[in-house]
Every structure is written in C-alpha cells, then in structure tokens.
Amino acid sequence: MKPSKKSSRFVSIRSIAILSIIPGFCFCFSFGPLRSGASPARSENTAACDNQGTKFKVASQFAGGRLPRAVAAGDFNNDGFPDLVVANLTPNSEWQLSIMLGNGRGEFANVSNIGFRLSGNASFSITNALAVGDLNNDGRQDIVFASGSSIVLLLSKGDGTFAAPVNPAPNSQPNAVIVADFNGDGKSDIAAAGNNGVVTLLRGAGDGTFGQPTSINAGAFTVTMGSADLNGDSKPDLVVFAGSMSLTYLNDGSGGFTKGPTFDANSSSIAFALGDFNGDGKQDLIYSDFGGARLRLGDGMGGFGQASSLDAAASSYVVADLNKDNRPDLIALNGGVSVLTGGATALGARTDYAAGRVTVSAAVADFNQDGLLDVAAINQGGSGFSFSETPGGVFFLAGEAGGRLRAPTPVVLREPPNSIKVADLNKDGRPDLITTAGSSGATNVVLSTPNGFASPQTYGFTFGGRDYRSTAFADFNNDGIVDLATLGYNSFVSSAGALTVFPGTSPGVFNRDRGVDYNIGNNPDSLVAADFNRDGFVDLASANVGSNDVSILFNNGRNGFGMDTRVPTGLEPRSIVTADFDGDGNPDLAVANRNGATVSMLLGDGRGGFNHRLIGVGANPRSLLVADINGDTKPDLVIPNNITGAVSVLLNLGSGNFGPPVNSDISRVPFDAAVADFTGDGKLDLAISGFSTTDIPNERVSVFAGDGLGKFTPAGEYQFPAASLLAAGDFNADGLSDLAVIGGSNVWIVTNACNSASGNALTNVSAASFRRLLFSPEMIVAAFGSGFTDQPVSANSLPLPTQLGGVSVKVKDNLGVERLAPLFFAGPGQINYQMPGGIGGGSALVTVNSADNKTSSETVLLASTSPSLFSANADGQGVAAAVILRIKFPGGEQSYEPVAQFDSAQGKFVPLPIDFGPGFEPAADQLFLVLFGTGIRFRNSLSDVTATVGNQTATVLYAGPQGNLVGLDQVNLRLSRNLRGAGEVNVTVIADGKSANVPKIAFR
C-alpha cells in the first residue's frame, strides 16, 4: 500500500517557513514572519556585514557538476549579463552541458543541464573544448562543443534554453573547436582539431547549418588548437599542436589554409596561448608541456623563434587584458589561478590565487558589471579523476584595479605547517606569521611588509629528527627585543619533548646559533608564555600529550630556564591557553584534554603553583581558544569539539568558575578555529576549518557569526585547497579582521571585504532553504531589507493580497513582463511572498515598493524548478520538517509520527530517531518519509526527481504541490529497512538535476 499524495496533512506550518511537529498532526496555517528577528540568509559568500554575516575576498564557488572539463562565457538569455556554459563528464561517461546564468553581480545559478551520449570515447581535453558564437545570425549566442567523438552544436532560443544538440560532423573526433569567419563572408564558420590527426573545417551558411566538411591532415594526434592573425593580413590563421609538433596554417582569405612554419615542441603540449606578449605587434606563443612552460616570440610571418622558459606551467591558459593597459595578460590554470601581467616588453612576475584543488579551465568577462574583467574558473574537485570525490564547481574571482583578482595570495613554505600563530614580532604595527613544520625541523617566521609578506626566515632545532608543533614569543631576557621559543613533539629515538629558545637580535630576527635547548614532558603539542611566578620574567608552559601533564619552565632571569615542573592534567592534553581566569591578577592555564572530554583549569597562585580543577565539556575538545565572548571583560573559552560537530562556549562566571557549555551546531567536524570580529558588529565570531562525512577533509572554511552570548550561526563559507589551520589578524591595516589559512604548503592570506555600504538593499532567499540566486514560479520567497513598513502586517485570507501595509512586490521577467507577487507578510525588515506564476526563465528584477514609496531591487535568476526543503528549525539546516507515515502489517493501518523533537538544553529541534519496528520484508511495517518544501512542483516528470536517505536510494512516490496550500510542495519517499540503526543521516533530493538543501533525520 502506498500513501496518497495528500497524506501530509498532519503537521503545523508556523509562519509559512517554520514547520514543527506537534501532537495531533492537525494542519494549521498562518501568514506571519519567518521567525522573530529574522535576518537575510547567510548563504555561501553573501555580501553583508554586521548581523548579516561577512564576506572575505576569496573566490566564490558555485555548483558546476561532478567532473567539469571546460567553461566558456556568453550572454545566453539576452539580459546583458554574461552567463556560463560548463561541460561536465558524468559517471556513466556521458557529456552534460550546464547552463549557468549570471545575475550581473558575479553570481551564477545552474538553470538547466543538457545531457547527451555520443558514439566513441569522451574527450578528456580541456583547452578550447567550448566555443561561443552566433552561428545563425539571429543575434543570440550559440554553443559549440568538442566532445571527443563529435562536434556538438546547440542553437540558442534567447531565453537561456537551447534547441536539441546536433552533430554537423559526427566522426570528427574533436578535442578543440574554434568559431570564426574564416572565409570573410560575414558568417560564422567552425574549425575542429580531432584526435585522429585531422582538422575539420565547416563553412557556415548563416542559418545554423553548414556545408560539407573539408579537412586538413595534421598527420598526428592533435591535442589542441588556437587561432590568431599570425602574419598581419587580418585573416584568422590556425596553430595546431599535433603530437610533439606545433604546426601553423595560414588563411588564404577564402577559407583555405596553407601550411606554414612548424617546430618541434619536444613533448605533447597540454596547453597553449597566443598573444603579443612582448609588445612588438606580432603574435607570440606560450605553451606548456610536462616539462614546464615555454615562450616563443613570433616573427610576424607565421613562425616562432627559439623557446625560453617561463614560470607559468599550466593545464590551460586564457589571455585577457585584466589591468586595462592594452597589453595581454596571461591567466594560467593548474591547481589554482595564476596571473602574469603583461608589461612593455615581457610578462611580469606571477601572482597565485586559490580557486579549488584542480582548476582546469576559465572564462573571462565583466561578470559583476563593475567595468573590470573577472575570472570564472572551473575546479574538478578532489583530484579530478574520481566521481566519489567532492563535486567540482565554478570559482568566481572578481577583478580589482591593476589586474589583481579578489582572491587570496599565498605565502609559500617548504612543506605543510602543523601550527600557525600571529604576532607583531618586529613592532611595526603589522601582524607577522609564525609557523612550524614537521620533518623539515623548522620554524618559519614570515614578517609582514607594506606590500605583503617577506620571504620566510627558517629556524631549526639543535635536537634532531623532531616533529615541530608550536611556538611562543616574548621578551624572555628583558632586553627589549622579542625572543622565540619553539616546541619539538618527539624524536626518532625518544618520546621526550624539547623546546629551543632563540634570542632576538633585532626586531623580528632571531639568532640561530645561540638557540638553547630544554627537555620537557613526552610528546608536547602546545606552548604558551606568561610570568607564572610574578618575578618579572616570562615563563613557558607546554601541554604534553604523551605524559598527560603540563611542563612549566620558570625563567631564571639569567638568559635561561630551569628544569621543568610537571602539573598533572586529564587524558591527552592537546591545547593550552593562558589568561587570568579567576580575576586574582595571576596568570592561569586552561588545557583541552582531548581523550577525556574535559578541560583542566590550572589556577595560578602567583608563586608558580597551580590548583587543578576539571570541567566536563561532554565531547572531545581538540583545541581551546580564549576570548571575551560576551563582553563582560572576563576571559571565556571557545572549544571546537572533535567528534560532535559542534562548538562549545564556556562563559566565565568569575573566580575561576564557568557556566554550562553553550553549544552551537556547525554540522561538521572541526579541525581548527579562529576567533575575531569578522562581521564588524562588535561581537566576536568564529572561523572553522574541518570536514563532514560527505566532504573531502579540509576543503573549506566556514564563518559563524556570534550573538555576544555564546551562540554562533552560519555567516559564510569559503573554499580553499586543503584548508587546515587558521589564524586571525588585520593583515592589511583596514580595521577589519582577516584570516590566514594553511592550505598545503601555503599560507593563504584572506582579507575581509565586509563593508556595510556594499551590501544589496534587498536580499531574496528561499523561505525553506535560505539559499539565494535561483527561484521558480509559485515558490515561497523571503525578502530582507529595511524600512519596508512601520508595523508588521500578515495576510489573513485567500487569495493572498498583492499589497500589505502599503507594501507591494513586483517581478519583471526577462521578456519585460511585470507581475505583482502575492504577499504572506510584510514587516519593517522582511517580506514573505510567492514568486508569481507563469513567469519566464532567465533573470528577473524583484522590486519592493515600501509603504513610504521608496523602492529597493535585486536581480534574481529563474528556472522551472529550484528545490528547497523546510527544516524544523526554520533555517534550512539540521533536522528536516517532515513526518513519517507508517503502514502497519498486517491490516494496513496508517499512522503518522514526528521526526523531530525540541531539545530545551540546545534551544532547537533535534532528530527523533525513527524505529522501523519488528519484522522483516514483506511481513513488516512500511515506512514513508514525507518532506515539505517549495520550488519543486514544476519538475519535468517524477522520474526526474531522485532521493537518497543516508547511503540508501529512496523511491520517490510523489513530488508536487501539497494540497491547496500556497506555494507549499511535498515529496513522499519510501524508506529502506536497511536504514535501521543508521543513526543520523542526510536526506538528499534532486529535481531536474538541481540539488535541494540537505536536512537530516535519524534511525535507531
């Protein structure tokens, strides 16, 4: 027996976007606000400040498929904003073109996926695989794709959709395509380089059709191809890389080509670029092979000179004038984005930017309409060769003045660091970086300068074979210059720890030859400095993992330290911090005992003694941070918990006492954290690196905004390659807190772009998921801003009105048709409305007319579906807003059960574990999960909606409107009994290739 599609009338919808489970399962309905004091959704990289989150100058990421291979830009819906097309290779070796519309602010939403299977093998080429041009002279931009087995042509309909793919040359086996008018007749032609060694030429008829193919036999496997005027006759010529040879073909003006000069490239090129890089008016050639990058200067007759080396090895190149100096700049892609700015006679130094782990292709345009060129680069995700890894995506890097990009630049170290701290070592008012590394046996000091950071200074231990873990810095010998202490974890022959103190010789510089070594406890992991015995000299304390204690080294006042004194702690002390926690004027210590789920409070007596007190934290603390979270001048503790996916705050009550943990769910396992006021509202926030069960570890950094009382809520999410350790500081002296992020062997310096004047006056989000960018007809939407009304007003009848309290919302679609939106609620800072039905796809302008006749607008993107699921906590996260329909065996009796329960201690809904009950298929109860959402009802067909619950595929029985409730949709899933005992799991719903947010449920 299956549940009926309206079997969901068993929950209460509170305030249109908040669904909570209550006894009786009566369906009630109201039109109030989403939540009290609601603020705009803090979705990925939303530009905001204060209570609206923050934004760092990093590459914004947008979903772009599982294994994206190539990207190109074009205006596919004729709204004046550049869009993107991304070629993805699917797990079943089919190609899929994702159309991602831009909204003019450098944001993109995937509105459609065009999939097709062709005979032959899919191409793994990534250079020039996509081309955009008007192939039928209708003023619209069409797409040509080199699939590896056929040329694929898609003619635009002008609204972001395309006619069915056609294959004008089915057996051409193309790796690269070029669209140009080769014969000078004003109509677009196509050239395609095939892996069969043949260059196929298609002469355009101007109506989207092409004549019979002609060909050039390049004589070897062709890897890629480009076009430029090589001999100064204003006709597009060709450069083809075939095997290890570079071949030129000069255009005769009628669409024919004559073979020109060739040269041996030594090995197969994987990328190349053409441009006048030395400013002599002739086209030069840059190419990259497995041995590095080469530059050959053009002779103006189709040939190129001798090769010289270039620091720009890449898997793909793009040429553009980023800094507006009328000289070509080079964008190189290989694990990130590198820019070499063109100069008067040559390319300048290389600048690297983080943009994912395997960045393979890019498109350049003014995507955010600020007059500067931006870069949209695709990242394959993970290593780029496994469908089980993190999905790839589009990274958007906004252009800035001088050809710079809005993304972090690295400080390059020799190997991945295992600790990072920030301090002004040279007293110049700028924060410096101090890192430690393992096998190299080094501590790196990186001093800041007015133009960035200087090269790392390396300080090694005299103890050999150690894994170096932590540092502390203070004027240990009272000579007015900061000294450096650095900590060794163990050695090959002993677990005993050691530290070395390097005396400072000048500000920020330390004497390597005068380092003094000291023995401490086993496997020390963390180090702090303070004057523990109040004798005027700074002492040291280390947390020792192997001996479950703290080593205190007292400064003897004679340029040295005595033997360590041991103070016992809990199990596996991993992190140590110091502050005056009890307010008696003496420095105390707090130690995170990772294997004991406790924090050791060591309250100092001012004479070097400590009183030990254990505080239970209910989870394994990986690290400790000390900060005044609630502004009462007492130092509090912030504890990222290693197992629970939460952060706990212990608020200081005075006299060394702390309140119960205040927990915030961060939905991931934290690796490291940093505390600072990232949002500029005067309250301390939290940056977290870490991973979840669905991510490759350490690929992102999340920012959580603090409320000043110990709670944190999501405020932004940023992608970094192998992000691990974090540190905060104002690195560009603009008064805003920035981040230093360890990624691989680099420290990425990420500056804060928080600026309250730069946010949009209006922000539209899904009322279910709180996501921005993509909306669909009849979807429930929440708009945030300010000054809409003086008093909140709710609709109290159907049909919904189009004006409430003098407020109205108009939506103008891409065809210029303007419609009034039905309104649920209007308040001073929030409006809940339904996206009008019948509205076209593409971009649309949402305009709010306030009660005082002021207007605020935002450009949004529309598609037929934009699946969003409600959550019980009304934030799109955590436990789903859903119910279980149980059909009992035998007899078929139906009953409904909640999936959430309110936890008063956490102040939120948490999963209520589902019990399958006794018995086995088929003589067992059947369970169905009924989810509530919006933006789903216009899915193509039921077969285009898929779902997984945990690691089990769930059968979708219904996906569409929920009865007569305005804008509310419902998805019914049959649950597999294999989920019994699975614990807390994710629920994933995909409609028409678009993923909804991922809520959770639990099973016992």
Short mmCIF file of N, CA and C in Angstrom, two decimals, residues 577-712:
data_model
loop_
_atom_site.label_atom_id
_atom_site.label_comp_id
_atom_site.label_asym_id
_atom_site.label_seq_id
_atom_site.Cartn_x
_atom_site.Cartn_y
_atom_site.Cartn_z
N VAL A 577 46.06 27.27 26.81
CA VAL A 577 45.93 28.72 26.70
C VAL A 577 46.15 29.31 28.08
N THR A 578 46.48 30.60 28.12
CA THR A 578 46.72 31.26 29.39
C THR A 578 45.96 32.58 29.45
N ALA A 579 45.41 32.88 30.64
CA ALA A 579 44.71 34.13 30.92
C ALA A 579 44.46 34.17 32.42
N ASP A 580 44.01 35.30 32.91
CA ASP A 580 43.64 35.40 34.33
C ASP A 580 42.16 35.04 34.44
N PHE A 581 41.88 33.75 34.54
CA PHE A 581 40.50 33.28 34.52
C PHE A 581 39.75 33.56 35.82
N ASP A 582 40.43 33.64 36.95
CA ASP A 582 39.74 33.84 38.22
C ASP A 582 39.81 35.27 38.73
N GLY A 583 40.43 36.17 37.97
CA GLY A 583 40.42 37.58 38.31
C GLY A 583 41.27 37.97 39.50
N ASP A 584 42.28 37.16 39.87
CA ASP A 584 43.11 37.49 41.03
C ASP A 584 44.41 38.16 40.62
N GLY A 585 44.58 38.45 39.33
CA GLY A 585 45.80 39.10 38.87
C GLY A 585 46.93 38.18 38.52
N ASN A 586 46.74 36.86 38.73
CA ASN A 586 47.78 35.88 38.42
C ASN A 586 47.40 35.12 37.14
N PRO A 587 48.38 34.83 36.28
CA PRO A 587 48.07 34.07 35.06
C PRO A 587 47.70 32.62 35.39
N ASP A 588 46.64 32.15 34.78
CA ASP A 588 46.17 30.78 34.92
C ASP A 588 46.35 30.05 33.60
N LEU A 589 46.06 28.75 33.63
CA LEU A 589 46.15 27.92 32.42
C LEU A 589 44.85 27.14 32.24
N ALA A 590 44.46 26.96 30.98
CA ALA A 590 43.36 26.05 30.64
C ALA A 590 43.90 25.08 29.60
N VAL A 591 43.58 23.79 29.79
CA VAL A 591 44.13 22.73 28.94
C VAL A 591 42.99 21.88 28.43
N ALA A 592 42.93 21.65 27.11
CA ALA A 592 41.93 20.78 26.49
C ALA A 592 42.43 19.35 26.52
N ASN A 593 41.70 18.49 27.23
CA ASN A 593 42.05 17.07 27.34
C ASN A 593 41.22 16.30 26.32
N ARG A 594 41.82 16.06 25.17
CA ARG A 594 41.07 15.52 24.04
C ARG A 594 40.45 14.16 24.32
N ASN A 595 41.16 13.29 25.00
CA ASN A 595 40.66 11.94 25.23
C ASN A 595 39.88 11.82 26.54
N GLY A 596 39.68 12.93 27.22
CA GLY A 596 38.97 12.88 28.49
C GLY A 596 37.68 13.66 28.51
N ALA A 597 37.33 14.33 27.39
CA ALA A 597 36.12 15.15 27.31
C ALA A 597 36.08 16.17 28.45
N THR A 598 37.25 16.70 28.80
CA THR A 598 37.34 17.67 29.90
C THR A 598 38.29 18.80 29.53
N VAL A 599 38.19 19.86 30.33
CA VAL A 599 39.16 20.94 30.31
C VAL A 599 39.76 21.05 31.70
N SER A 600 41.08 21.03 31.78
CA SER A 600 41.78 21.23 33.05
C SER A 600 41.97 22.72 33.28
N MET A 601 41.39 23.23 34.37
CA MET A 601 41.65 24.60 34.79
C MET A 601 42.76 24.57 35.83
N LEU A 602 43.87 25.19 35.50
CA LEU A 602 45.02 25.28 36.40
C LEU A 602 45.11 26.73 36.87
N LEU A 603 44.59 27.00 38.06
CA LEU A 603 44.52 28.35 38.59
C LEU A 603 45.80 28.69 39.32
N GLY A 604 46.52 29.70 38.81
CA GLY A 604 47.82 30.05 39.36
C GLY A 604 47.71 30.81 40.67
N ASP A 605 48.69 30.57 41.56
CA ASP A 605 48.71 31.27 42.85
C ASP A 605 49.68 32.44 42.86
N GLY A 606 50.31 32.71 41.69
CA GLY A 606 51.25 33.82 41.61
C GLY A 606 52.64 33.49 42.09
N ARG A 607 52.83 32.27 42.62
CA ARG A 607 54.15 31.84 43.09
C ARG A 607 54.66 30.65 42.28
N GLY A 608 53.95 30.31 41.20
CA GLY A 608 54.35 29.19 40.36
C GLY A 608 53.59 27.93 40.66
N GLY A 609 52.66 27.98 41.61
CA GLY A 609 51.84 26.82 41.91
C GLY A 609 50.48 26.92 41.23
N PHE A 610 49.81 25.77 41.07
CA PHE A 610 48.53 25.73 40.38
C PHE A 610 47.56 24.81 41.10
N ASN A 611 46.32 25.22 41.18
CA ASN A 611 45.23 24.38 41.69
C ASN A 611 44.47 23.82 40.50
N HIS A 612 44.32 22.49 40.48
CA HIS A 612 43.73 21.80 39.31
C HIS A 612 42.24 21.58 39.53
N ARG A 613 41.45 21.96 38.51
CA ARG A 613 40.01 21.74 38.54
C ARG A 613 39.59 21.23 37.16
N LEU A 614 38.84 20.12 37.12
CA LEU A 614 38.36 19.56 35.85
C LEU A 614 36.96 20.08 35.54
N ILE A 615 36.76 20.44 34.27
CA ILE A 615 35.45 20.87 33.79
C ILE A 615 35.04 19.93 32.68
N GLY A 616 33.91 19.26 32.81
CA GLY A 616 33.41 18.38 31.76
C GLY A 616 32.78 19.19 30.63
N VAL A 617 33.10 18.80 29.41
CA VAL A 617 32.54 19.51 28.26
C VAL A 617 31.68 18.61 27.38
N GLY A 618 31.54 17.34 27.73
CA GLY A 618 30.61 16.46 27.04
C GLY A 618 31.05 15.96 25.69
N ALA A 619 32.22 16.37 25.22
CA ALA A 619 32.74 15.91 23.93
C ALA A 619 34.24 16.09 23.95
N ASN A 620 34.91 15.51 22.97
CA ASN A 620 36.37 15.56 22.96
C ASN A 620 36.86 16.89 22.40
N PRO A 621 37.46 17.74 23.23
CA PRO A 621 37.93 19.04 22.75
C PRO A 621 39.26 18.91 22.01
N ARG A 622 39.28 19.37 20.77
CA ARG A 622 40.52 19.30 20.00
C ARG A 622 41.45 20.46 20.34
N SER A 623 40.86 21.63 20.59
CA SER A 623 41.68 22.81 20.86
C SER A 623 40.91 23.76 21.76
N LEU A 624 41.58 24.79 22.23
CA LEU A 624 40.99 25.82 23.07
C LEU A 624 41.32 27.18 22.49
N LEU A 625 40.35 28.09 22.57
CA LEU A 625 40.59 29.48 22.25
C LEU A 625 40.07 30.31 23.40
N VAL A 626 40.78 31.35 23.76
CA VAL A 626 40.37 32.21 24.86
C VAL A 626 39.99 33.58 24.29
N ALA A 627 38.80 34.08 24.69
CA ALA A 627 38.30 35.36 24.20
C ALA A 627 37.16 35.81 25.09
N ASP A 628 36.92 37.10 25.13
CA ASP A 628 35.79 37.63 25.89
C ASP A 628 34.57 37.63 24.98
N ILE A 629 33.84 36.53 24.99
CA ILE A 629 32.74 36.33 24.07
C ILE A 629 31.56 37.25 24.38
N ASN A 630 31.23 37.43 25.64
CA ASN A 630 30.02 38.17 25.99
C ASN A 630 30.29 39.60 26.45
N GLY A 631 31.52 40.06 26.31
CA GLY A 631 31.82 41.47 26.57
C GLY A 631 31.78 41.89 28.02
N ASP A 632 31.98 40.96 28.97
CA ASP A 632 31.95 41.32 30.38
C ASP A 632 33.34 41.47 30.97
N THR A 633 34.36 41.52 30.12
CA THR A 633 35.78 41.69 30.45
C THR A 633 36.39 40.45 31.10
N LYS A 634 35.64 39.36 31.20
CA LYS A 634 36.20 38.12 31.73
C LYS A 634 36.56 37.20 30.56
N PRO A 635 37.71 36.53 30.62
CA PRO A 635 38.11 35.64 29.51
C PRO A 635 37.27 34.36 29.51
N ASP A 636 36.61 34.09 28.40
CA ASP A 636 35.81 32.89 28.21
C ASP A 636 36.60 31.89 27.38
N LEU A 637 36.05 30.67 27.25
CA LEU A 637 36.71 29.62 26.48
C LEU A 637 35.82 29.18 25.33
N VAL A 638 36.42 29.05 24.15
CA VAL A 638 35.75 28.52 22.97
C VAL A 638 36.39 27.18 22.65
N ILE A 639 35.54 26.13 22.51
CA ILE A 639 36.06 24.76 22.41
C ILE A 639 35.48 24.09 21.17
N PRO A 640 36.23 23.96 20.07
CA PRO A 640 35.79 23.10 18.97
C PRO A 640 35.86 21.64 19.39
N ASN A 641 34.75 20.94 19.28
CA ASN A 641 34.68 19.55 19.73
C ASN A 641 35.01 18.61 18.58
N ASN A 642 35.90 17.68 18.85
CA ASN A 642 36.48 16.86 17.80
C ASN A 642 35.52 15.85 17.20
N ILE A 643 34.46 15.49 17.90
CA ILE A 643 33.59 14.41 17.43
C ILE A 643 32.19 14.89 17.10
N THR A 644 31.63 15.79 17.89
CA THR A 644 30.20 16.07 17.81
C THR A 644 29.79 17.01 16.69
N GLY A 645 30.74 17.65 16.01
CA GLY A 645 30.35 18.63 15.00
C GLY A 645 29.74 19.86 15.62
N ALA A 646 30.25 20.29 16.77
CA ALA A 646 29.71 21.44 17.48
C ALA A 646 30.86 22.24 18.08
N VAL A 647 30.54 23.47 18.45
CA VAL A 647 31.47 24.32 19.18
C VAL A 647 30.81 24.67 20.51
N SER A 648 31.57 24.51 21.59
CA SER A 648 31.06 24.83 22.92
C SER A 648 31.74 26.09 23.43
N VAL A 649 30.97 26.93 24.11
CA VAL A 649 31.50 28.12 24.76
C VAL A 649 31.27 27.99 26.25
N LEU A 650 32.34 28.16 27.02
CA LEU A 650 32.25 28.21 28.47
C LEU A 650 32.37 29.66 28.89
N LEU A 651 31.27 30.23 29.37
CA LEU A 651 31.27 31.62 29.79
C LEU A 651 31.80 31.73 31.22
N ASN A 652 32.72 32.65 31.41
CA ASN A 652 33.38 32.84 32.70
C ASN A 652 32.44 33.54 33.67
N LEU A 653 32.17 32.88 34.80
CA LEU A 653 31.30 33.45 35.83
C LEU A 653 32.08 34.19 36.89
N GLY A 654 33.41 34.17 36.80
CA GLY A 654 34.26 34.79 37.81
C GLY A 654 34.77 33.79 38.81
N SER A 655 35.88 34.14 39.45
CA SER A 655 36.51 33.29 40.48
C SER A 655 36.91 31.92 39.95
N GLY A 656 37.13 31.84 38.63
CA GLY A 656 37.55 30.57 38.05
C GLY A 656 36.42 29.62 37.77
N ASN A 657 35.18 30.07 37.90
CA ASN A 657 34.02 29.23 37.63
C ASN A 657 33.44 29.55 36.25
N PHE A 658 32.89 28.50 35.61
CA PHE A 658 32.33 28.66 34.28
C PHE A 658 30.92 28.10 34.24
N GLY A 659 30.08 28.68 33.42
CA GLY A 659 28.74 28.18 33.24
C GLY A 659 28.72 26.92 32.41
N PRO A 660 27.53 26.31 32.26
CA PRO A 660 27.44 25.10 31.43
C PRO A 660 27.77 25.42 29.98
N PRO A 661 28.23 24.43 29.19
CA PRO A 661 28.58 24.69 27.79
C PRO A 661 27.40 25.25 27.01
N VAL A 662 27.66 26.29 26.24
CA VAL A 662 26.71 26.82 25.28
C VAL A 662 27.11 26.25 23.92
N ASN A 663 26.30 25.37 23.37
CA ASN A 663 26.69 24.63 22.18
C ASN A 663 26.07 25.23 20.92
N SER A 664 26.85 25.26 19.85
CA SER A 664 26.39 25.67 18.53
C SER A 664 26.73 24.58 17.53
N ASP A 665 25.73 24.12 16.81
CA ASP A 665 25.94 23.09 15.80
C ASP A 665 26.61 23.70 14.59
N ILE A 666 27.74 23.15 14.17
CA ILE A 666 28.41 23.64 12.97
C ILE A 666 28.34 22.63 11.84
N SER A 667 27.64 21.50 12.08
CA SER A 667 27.36 20.49 11.05
C SER A 667 28.62 19.97 10.37
N ARG A 668 29.70 19.93 11.09
CA ARG A 668 30.94 19.37 10.56
C ARG A 668 31.88 19.11 11.72
N VAL A 669 32.89 18.30 11.48
CA VAL A 669 33.89 18.03 12.50
C VAL A 669 34.98 19.10 12.40
N PRO A 670 35.17 19.90 13.43
CA PRO A 670 36.15 20.99 13.32
C PRO A 670 37.58 20.49 13.36
N PHE A 671 38.43 21.11 12.58
CA PHE A 671 39.86 20.82 12.62
C PHE A 671 40.60 21.92 13.37
N ASP A 672 40.29 23.17 13.02
CA ASP A 672 40.90 24.31 13.72
C ASP A 672 39.90 25.45 13.71
N ALA A 673 40.18 26.45 14.54
CA ALA A 673 39.26 27.58 14.67
C ALA A 673 40.04 28.85 14.93
N ALA A 674 39.40 29.98 14.63
CA ALA A 674 39.95 31.30 14.95
C ALA A 674 38.79 32.18 15.38
N VAL A 675 39.03 33.02 16.38
CA VAL A 675 38.00 33.91 16.91
C VAL A 675 38.40 35.34 16.62
N ALA A 676 37.46 36.13 16.08
CA ALA A 676 37.67 37.55 15.83
C ALA A 676 36.32 38.15 15.43
N ASP A 677 36.25 39.47 15.37
CA ASP A 677 35.03 40.13 14.90
C ASP A 677 35.10 40.23 13.39
N PHE A 678 34.70 39.16 12.71
CA PHE A 678 34.75 39.13 11.25
C PHE A 678 33.62 39.94 10.62
N THR A 679 32.51 40.11 11.34
CA THR A 679 31.34 40.77 10.75
C THR A 679 31.26 42.25 11.05
N GLY A 680 32.15 42.76 11.88
CA GLY A 680 32.20 44.19 12.12
C GLY A 680 31.07 44.73 12.98
N ASP A 681 30.40 43.86 13.77
CA ASP A 681 29.29 44.33 14.60
C ASP A 681 29.68 44.46 16.07
N GLY A 682 30.97 44.32 16.38
CA GLY A 682 31.42 44.44 17.75
C GLY A 682 31.31 43.17 18.55
N LYS A 683 30.81 42.08 17.94
CA LYS A 683 30.69 40.79 18.62
C LYS A 683 31.67 39.80 17.98
N LEU A 684 32.23 38.94 18.81
CA LEU A 684 33.22 38.01 18.30
C LEU A 684 32.56 36.88 17.52
N ASP A 685 33.17 36.54 16.41
CA ASP A 685 32.68 35.50 15.52
C ASP A 685 33.70 34.36 15.48
N LEU A 686 33.37 33.35 14.69
CA LEU A 686 34.18 32.13 14.68
C LEU A 686 34.44 31.69 13.25
N ALA A 687 35.68 31.38 12.92
CA ALA A 687 36.04 30.75 11.65
C ALA A 687 36.46 29.32 11.95
N ILE A 688 35.95 28.37 11.16
CA ILE A 688 36.18 26.95 11.41
C ILE A 688 36.66 26.28 10.14
N SER A 689 37.70 25.48 10.24
CA SER A 689 38.06 24.55 9.18
C SER A 689 37.69 23.16 9.64
N GLY A 690 37.46 22.25 8.71
CA GLY A 690 37.09 20.90 9.10
C GLY A 690 36.44 20.16 7.98
N PHE A 691 35.67 19.13 8.29
CA PHE A 691 35.09 18.29 7.26
C PHE A 691 33.83 17.63 7.79
N SER A 692 33.00 17.16 6.87
CA SER A 692 31.83 16.37 7.22
C SER A 692 31.97 15.01 6.54
N THR A 693 31.00 14.15 6.78
CA THR A 693 31.07 12.80 6.21
C THR A 693 30.93 12.81 4.71
N THR A 694 30.44 13.91 4.14
CA THR A 694 30.24 13.95 2.69
C THR A 694 31.32 14.75 1.97
N ASP A 695 32.28 15.29 2.70
CA ASP A 695 33.30 16.13 2.08
C ASP A 695 34.67 15.48 2.16
N ILE A 696 35.51 15.81 1.19
CA ILE A 696 36.94 15.56 1.40
C ILE A 696 37.39 16.46 2.55
N PRO A 697 38.17 15.98 3.49
CA PRO A 697 38.56 16.81 4.62
C PRO A 697 39.23 18.10 4.20
N ASN A 698 38.89 19.16 4.93
CA ASN A 698 39.66 20.40 4.88
C ASN A 698 39.67 21.06 3.51
N GLU A 699 38.49 21.19 2.90
CA GLU A 699 38.40 21.89 1.63
C GLU A 699 37.67 23.23 1.75
N ARG A 700 37.29 23.61 2.97
CA ARG A 700 36.54 24.84 3.11
C ARG A 700 36.73 25.42 4.49
N VAL A 701 36.44 26.70 4.61
CA VAL A 701 36.44 27.41 5.88
C VAL A 701 35.06 28.04 6.03
N SER A 702 34.44 27.83 7.19
CA SER A 702 33.13 28.39 7.47
C SER A 702 33.26 29.48 8.52
N VAL A 703 32.48 30.54 8.34
CA VAL A 703 32.43 31.62 9.31
C VAL A 703 31.08 31.58 10.00
N PHE A 704 31.09 31.70 11.34
CA PHE A 704 29.87 31.69 12.13
C PHE A 704 29.80 32.99 12.92
N ALA A 705 28.68 33.70 12.78
CA ALA A 705 28.52 34.99 13.45
C ALA A 705 28.10 34.78 14.90
N GLY A 706 28.77 35.48 15.81
CA GLY A 706 28.44 35.38 17.22
C GLY A 706 27.34 36.35 17.62
N ASP A 707 26.52 35.92 18.60
CA ASP A 707 25.45 36.78 19.08
C ASP A 707 25.83 37.53 20.35
N GLY A 708 27.08 37.38 20.80
CA GLY A 708 27.53 38.04 22.00
C GLY A 708 27.15 37.33 23.28
N LEU A 709 26.45 36.20 23.15
CA LEU A 709 26.03 35.42 24.32
C LEU A 709 26.57 34.00 24.30
N GLY A 710 27.39 33.69 23.29
CA GLY A 710 27.99 32.36 23.21
C GLY A 710 27.44 31.49 22.11
N LYS A 711 26.43 31.95 21.37
CA LYS A 711 25.87 31.18 20.26
C LYS A 711 26.42 31.71 18.94
N PHE A 712 26.53 30.79 17.96
CA PHE A 712 27.05 31.14 16.65
C PHE A 712 26.12 30.60 15.57
#
